[in-house]
C-alpha cells in the first residue's frame, strides 16, 4: 500500500472527517496550558472505570481498569524482562473472547497478586466468563513493573487487597495522574545509575476522531530505562541528568559516541493499555496493541530493551456502531500512547533522590 492509499484508508476509517491540526499532532508543549488542562483519559471510552491504590508507606501501588460488561482484549509484549498474568488467554486462537478487568502494578512479580483482589471483587458481583448456568470466572490479565528499589522497604509491594481497594476506588470520572497507582514508584533515565535518574509516573490521554463518535485512549505507567521525549519537539522532558543535575545526558547521544552502557537487568518496564469504543475482534485488538508500541518508540529512547518488560494491552468495548478500519485505530492508538507517556513524565512529582520534570522546570 502506498502513502496515498494509506491516507485514503485512514480517512475512511474515521468517516472521512478531518482531524484538526491540534488533534492530529496530539501534543502541546509541556509548559503550555494543556499541561494543566489535560488531554482526556482512558475513561473517555464508555464502559471503562479506573481506580488506583497507592501505598502510603513507600512509593508503590496498582491501577485497575474495570470493564464490567466485558471488553474484547488483546496484548503485545515487547520488552525482554516482562512480568504478566493471563496474557495467553488473549491470544486470538484461544477461546475466551472478553476480559472484565486489567491490572497494571508495581512490585515486580509480587505485584501480580493484585489481580487476585480484582477477581475477588468481580466474583462477589457475579461478573466474569460464564461457565455453565451459574458459574462465572473473572478474566483479569495483569502486567507489572519493577519499583522495589525506590523509597523504602522493598518488601512493601501491592497485594490482593491492594487490587481490591483499587476496585472500590474505581470510577468512570477523571483519572488522577502522576505519582499514583502503578506509577507511584516509576522512574526513568536509569542507564547511568539511579543517582542521575528522574521520577516519572502514570499518564493518560484520549483522542476523539472528528465527528465519528470513535474514541481511542491510552493509560501508561512509565518506568523506562531510557529517556522520555516529547515527539512534537524532539526534546527530552525527563531522563538521565547531567552531573550538575540541570540538563540531560541523552542516552542515545552517548551511545553514538561509544559509551559502554551497563544496563541493570529487569529493573524497569513501561506497562500500558489502549482502549476504544469501536467494535473489534481479538485479532484486531491484538494488532492495535502491536501498533500502539510505536507510541513507545516515539516517546521513549531506547525502549524494548533487555532490561524492560514493555507490555501493552488493548481493549474494545464496542459501544460505538461506527464501522472502522482497525489499522486506523492502531495508528491513533500509537499517537495517544505517546501523548500519555509525556503526561506520565510531566505530571509526576519529585521524591527524595528522584527529581521530576516539574522540579527541573522550576
XYZ file of C-alpha atoms in Angstrom:
362
model
C 0.000 0.000 0.000
C 1.465 3.388 -0.971
C 1.160 6.567 1.108
C -1.838 7.875 -0.865
C -3.787 4.633 -0.424
C -2.989 4.575 3.304
C -4.247 8.137 3.737
C -7.490 7.277 1.958
C -7.903 4.217 4.200
C -7.307 6.278 7.339
C -9.814 8.921 6.239
C -12.425 6.254 5.527
C -11.916 4.717 8.944
C -12.894 7.929 10.677
C -15.821 8.634 8.404
C -13.876 10.987 6.175
C -13.687 13.564 8.953
C -10.519 15.630 9.050
C -8.798 15.970 12.401
C -7.776 19.447 13.445
C -4.018 20.183 13.461
C -4.013 20.046 17.278
C -5.733 16.677 17.321
C -3.529 15.293 14.569
C -0.231 16.172 16.217
C -1.583 15.341 19.641
C 0.922 17.349 21.664
C 1.129 20.724 23.272
C 4.392 21.953 24.712
C 4.757 20.537 28.242
C 4.819 24.053 29.708
C 1.639 25.168 27.933
C -1.849 25.465 29.384
C -2.617 21.985 28.082
C -0.320 20.561 30.760
C -2.754 21.636 33.449
C -5.974 21.304 31.458
C -5.296 17.706 30.478
C -5.940 15.878 27.232
C -8.676 13.442 28.223
C -8.157 9.941 29.508
C -8.973 6.251 29.376
C -12.398 6.693 30.944
C -13.473 8.706 27.888
C -14.087 5.222 26.455
C -17.598 4.286 27.515
C -17.754 1.138 29.627
C -14.446 1.571 31.467
C -13.690 2.510 35.061
C -10.256 3.199 36.546
C -9.148 3.014 40.163
C -5.796 3.399 41.930
C -4.330 2.020 45.112
C -1.269 3.988 46.243
C 0.670 2.676 49.234
C 1.416 5.365 51.820
C 4.432 3.513 53.253
C 6.670 3.740 50.187
C 6.161 4.680 46.517
C 4.330 1.718 45.012
C 0.793 0.767 44.077
C -1.509 -0.643 41.426
C -4.054 0.618 38.920
C -7.165 -1.296 37.925
C -9.226 -0.971 34.757
C -12.713 -2.437 35.137
C -14.820 -3.403 32.123
C -17.742 -4.960 33.978
C -19.817 -5.562 30.846
C -16.855 -7.221 29.179
C -14.454 -5.953 26.525
C -12.565 -7.631 23.708
C -8.913 -7.854 24.700
C -5.546 -8.081 23.014
C -1.937 -7.791 24.185
C 1.551 -7.349 22.814
C 4.679 -7.901 24.927
C 7.919 -6.442 23.560
C 10.387 -5.967 26.406
C 12.998 -8.524 27.411
C 12.014 -8.782 31.088
C 8.204 -8.990 31.253
C 6.026 -9.933 34.198
C 2.476 -10.804 33.167
C -0.612 -12.844 34.030
C -3.325 -14.353 31.793
C -1.811 -12.983 28.593
C -2.084 -16.381 26.874
C -5.879 -16.110 27.109
C -5.706 -13.008 24.923
C -4.124 -14.849 22.011
C -6.620 -14.748 19.112
C -6.624 -18.562 18.724
C -7.779 -19.111 22.307
C -11.381 -19.479 23.449
C -12.156 -16.656 25.858
C -13.247 -13.586 23.917
C -13.656 -10.951 26.636
C -11.914 -9.683 29.735
C -13.560 -7.977 32.708
C -10.609 -6.178 34.242
C -6.943 -5.374 33.806
C -4.228 -4.645 36.345
C -1.117 -2.507 35.996
C 1.009 -2.858 39.112
C 4.282 -2.032 40.784
C 6.041 -4.546 42.982
C 7.735 -6.654 40.315
C 6.407 -10.244 40.136
C 4.921 -9.871 43.624
C 2.561 -7.242 42.242
C 0.777 -9.787 40.040
C -1.078 -10.788 43.202
C -3.138 -7.587 42.879
C -5.146 -9.308 40.131
C -6.439 -11.816 42.685
C -8.106 -8.964 44.540
C -9.740 -7.782 41.336
C -11.014 -11.313 40.727
C -12.493 -11.347 44.230
C -14.246 -8.025 43.626
C -15.760 -9.220 40.341
C -16.620 -12.656 41.735
C -18.617 -11.068 44.564
C -20.709 -9.342 41.893
C -21.115 -12.351 39.626
C -19.104 -10.766 36.816
C -16.967 -12.951 34.596
C -16.757 -15.612 31.927
C -19.847 -17.821 32.049
C -19.107 -21.480 32.755
C -22.416 -23.296 32.857
C -25.692 -21.810 34.111
C -24.467 -20.491 37.482
C -20.664 -20.258 37.476
C -18.577 -17.254 36.404
C -14.804 -16.875 36.278
C -13.486 -13.289 36.140
C -10.795 -12.878 33.477
C -8.240 -10.323 34.716
C -4.909 -10.073 32.855
C -2.108 -8.113 34.520
C 1.364 -6.699 33.966
C 3.927 -5.378 36.421
C 6.888 -3.027 36.614
C 9.922 -3.102 38.898
C 9.911 -0.427 41.634
C 11.244 -2.449 44.587
C 14.336 -0.288 45.000
C 12.508 3.037 45.265
C 11.871 4.868 48.521
C 11.942 2.301 51.297
C 11.421 -1.328 52.294
C 11.305 -3.469 49.145
C 9.054 -5.950 50.933
C 6.265 -3.385 50.778
C 4.521 -4.161 47.485
C 0.974 -4.415 46.101
C -1.124 -7.351 47.310
C -4.501 -8.863 46.505
C -6.032 -6.418 48.993
C -4.419 -3.551 47.082
C -6.189 -4.697 43.920
C -9.489 -4.988 45.771
C -9.153 -1.463 47.187
C -8.367 -0.113 43.724
C -11.637 -1.644 42.506
C -13.562 0.069 45.299
C -11.996 3.363 44.217
C -12.724 2.837 40.514
C -14.936 5.299 38.663
C -15.709 6.492 35.156
C -14.617 10.020 36.066
C -11.388 11.940 35.666
C -8.236 9.863 36.245
C -5.586 11.083 38.671
C -2.129 11.140 37.081
C 1.452 11.271 38.298
C 2.618 9.515 41.483
C -0.397 7.257 41.813
C -1.216 3.587 41.415
C 1.170 1.697 39.180
C 3.093 4.936 38.604
C 3.782 5.668 42.274
C 7.319 4.241 42.174
C 8.050 4.732 38.472
C 11.380 6.303 37.467
C 13.145 6.908 34.137
C 16.598 7.614 32.747
C 18.487 4.889 34.591
C 21.225 3.953 32.136
C 23.903 5.892 34.028
C 22.837 4.853 37.519
C 19.991 5.798 39.862
C 21.809 8.934 41.031
C 21.076 10.521 37.632
C 17.522 9.163 37.175
C 14.242 11.078 37.436
C 10.728 10.493 38.724
C 8.022 9.555 36.267
C 4.537 8.254 36.933
C 1.207 7.377 35.347
C -0.340 9.304 32.479
C -3.445 9.109 30.330
C -4.852 10.770 27.204
C -7.576 10.323 24.599
C -8.378 11.234 21.004
C -11.863 11.736 19.550
C -11.813 11.008 15.820
C -13.620 14.014 14.411
C -17.411 13.691 14.410
C -17.436 9.900 14.035
C -18.013 9.184 17.722
C -14.931 6.930 17.785
C -12.697 7.375 20.837
C -9.182 5.971 21.244
C -7.458 6.383 24.615
C -4.364 5.262 26.485
C -3.076 4.965 30.032
C 0.501 4.072 30.918
C 2.880 3.702 33.854
C 6.321 4.787 32.622
C 9.267 3.117 34.372
C 11.666 3.096 31.433
C 15.434 2.660 31.457
C 15.547 5.218 28.622
C 14.792 8.932 28.255
C 11.330 10.441 27.653
C 10.897 12.683 24.620
C 8.112 14.988 23.506
C 7.615 13.774 19.907
C 6.343 17.175 18.811
C 9.558 18.982 19.727
C 12.058 16.121 19.756
C 13.258 17.317 23.162
C 13.857 15.237 26.280
C 11.400 16.067 29.083
C 12.699 13.513 31.607
C 15.667 11.177 31.652
C 19.241 10.690 32.752
C 20.557 14.005 34.087
C 23.968 15.556 33.740
C 26.342 15.662 36.708
C 25.125 19.128 37.748
C 21.504 17.924 37.585
C 20.443 20.768 35.316
C 20.448 19.084 31.923
C 20.128 15.724 30.184
C 22.882 13.320 29.156
C 20.894 11.795 26.250
C 21.494 8.061 26.389
C 21.386 7.687 22.616
C 23.854 10.518 22.018
C 26.292 8.975 24.485
C 25.975 5.543 22.896
C 26.643 7.060 19.473
C 29.865 8.386 20.982
C 30.825 4.853 22.024
C 29.826 4.985 25.662
C 29.786 1.473 27.189
C 26.440 1.322 28.912
C 25.925 -1.002 31.847
C 22.221 -1.687 31.968
C 20.618 -3.178 35.116
C 18.572 -6.171 34.024
C 14.844 -6.299 34.753
C 14.536 -3.186 36.921
C 12.409 -1.095 34.588
C 9.361 -1.640 32.307
C 6.633 0.528 30.795
C 3.158 -1.013 31.027
C 0.019 0.407 29.484
C -3.368 -0.073 27.892
C -5.040 1.402 24.838
C -8.811 1.301 24.538
C -11.508 2.205 22.055
C -15.293 2.222 21.929
C -15.114 0.681 18.449
C -16.095 -2.920 17.764
C -13.037 -5.123 17.314
C -12.417 -8.853 17.441
C -9.410 -10.408 19.198
C -7.287 -10.453 16.041
C -7.934 -6.766 15.512
C -7.407 -5.850 19.172
C -4.067 -7.665 19.097
C -2.984 -5.706 16.034
C -3.994 -2.449 17.763
C -1.848 -3.416 20.767
C 1.074 -4.113 18.420
C 0.718 -0.790 16.631
C 0.416 1.085 19.927
C 4.031 0.131 20.686
C 5.003 2.705 18.066
C 3.975 5.249 20.705
C 6.659 3.825 22.993
C 9.184 4.235 20.180
C 8.212 7.870 19.621
C 8.371 8.949 23.250
C 10.945 6.608 24.906
C 14.503 6.133 23.691
C 15.779 3.484 23.980
C 12.771 1.236 24.553
C 12.000 -2.516 24.375
C 15.429 -3.271 25.821
C 16.515 -6.468 27.621
C 16.019 -4.524 30.864
C 12.399 -3.519 30.118
C 9.311 -5.736 30.224
C 7.291 -3.420 27.986
C 3.680 -4.575 27.587
C 0.548 -3.022 26.059
C -2.987 -4.327 26.439
C -5.802 -3.335 24.068
C -9.490 -3.146 24.968
C -12.511 -2.634 22.704
C -15.844 -2.024 24.445
C -17.884 -1.961 21.221
C -20.283 0.750 22.413
C -19.864 2.629 19.114
C -21.608 1.341 15.994
C -19.182 3.143 13.671
C -17.588 0.968 11.002
C -13.849 1.294 11.439
C -10.584 0.198 9.905
C -8.675 -1.339 12.788
C -5.416 -0.206 11.201
C -6.546 3.376 11.649
C -7.490 2.620 15.262
C -3.974 1.254 15.748
C -2.438 4.381 14.234
C -4.434 6.558 16.623
C -3.516 4.223 19.496
C 0.186 4.838 18.839
C -0.431 8.590 18.779
C -2.408 8.659 22.005
C 0.048 6.321 23.756
C 2.878 8.752 23.042
C 0.710 11.537 24.466
C 0.071 9.536 27.637
C 3.792 8.814 28.080
C 4.600 12.514 28.016
C 1.802 13.108 30.534
C 3.300 10.445 32.815
C 6.595 12.324 32.849
C 5.260 15.864 33.126
C 2.594 15.176 35.762
C 4.905 13.345 38.193
C 6.146 14.937 41.408
C 9.705 14.511 42.637
C 10.618 12.303 45.599
C 13.898 12.142 47.558
C 16.659 11.176 45.148
C 14.453 11.442 42.051
C 13.550 14.958 40.867
C 10.731 15.376 38.373
C 10.180 17.398 35.204
C 8.393 19.978 37.321
C 11.382 20.278 39.657
C 13.731 20.990 36.757
C 11.227 23.387 35.226
C 11.233 25.435 38.429
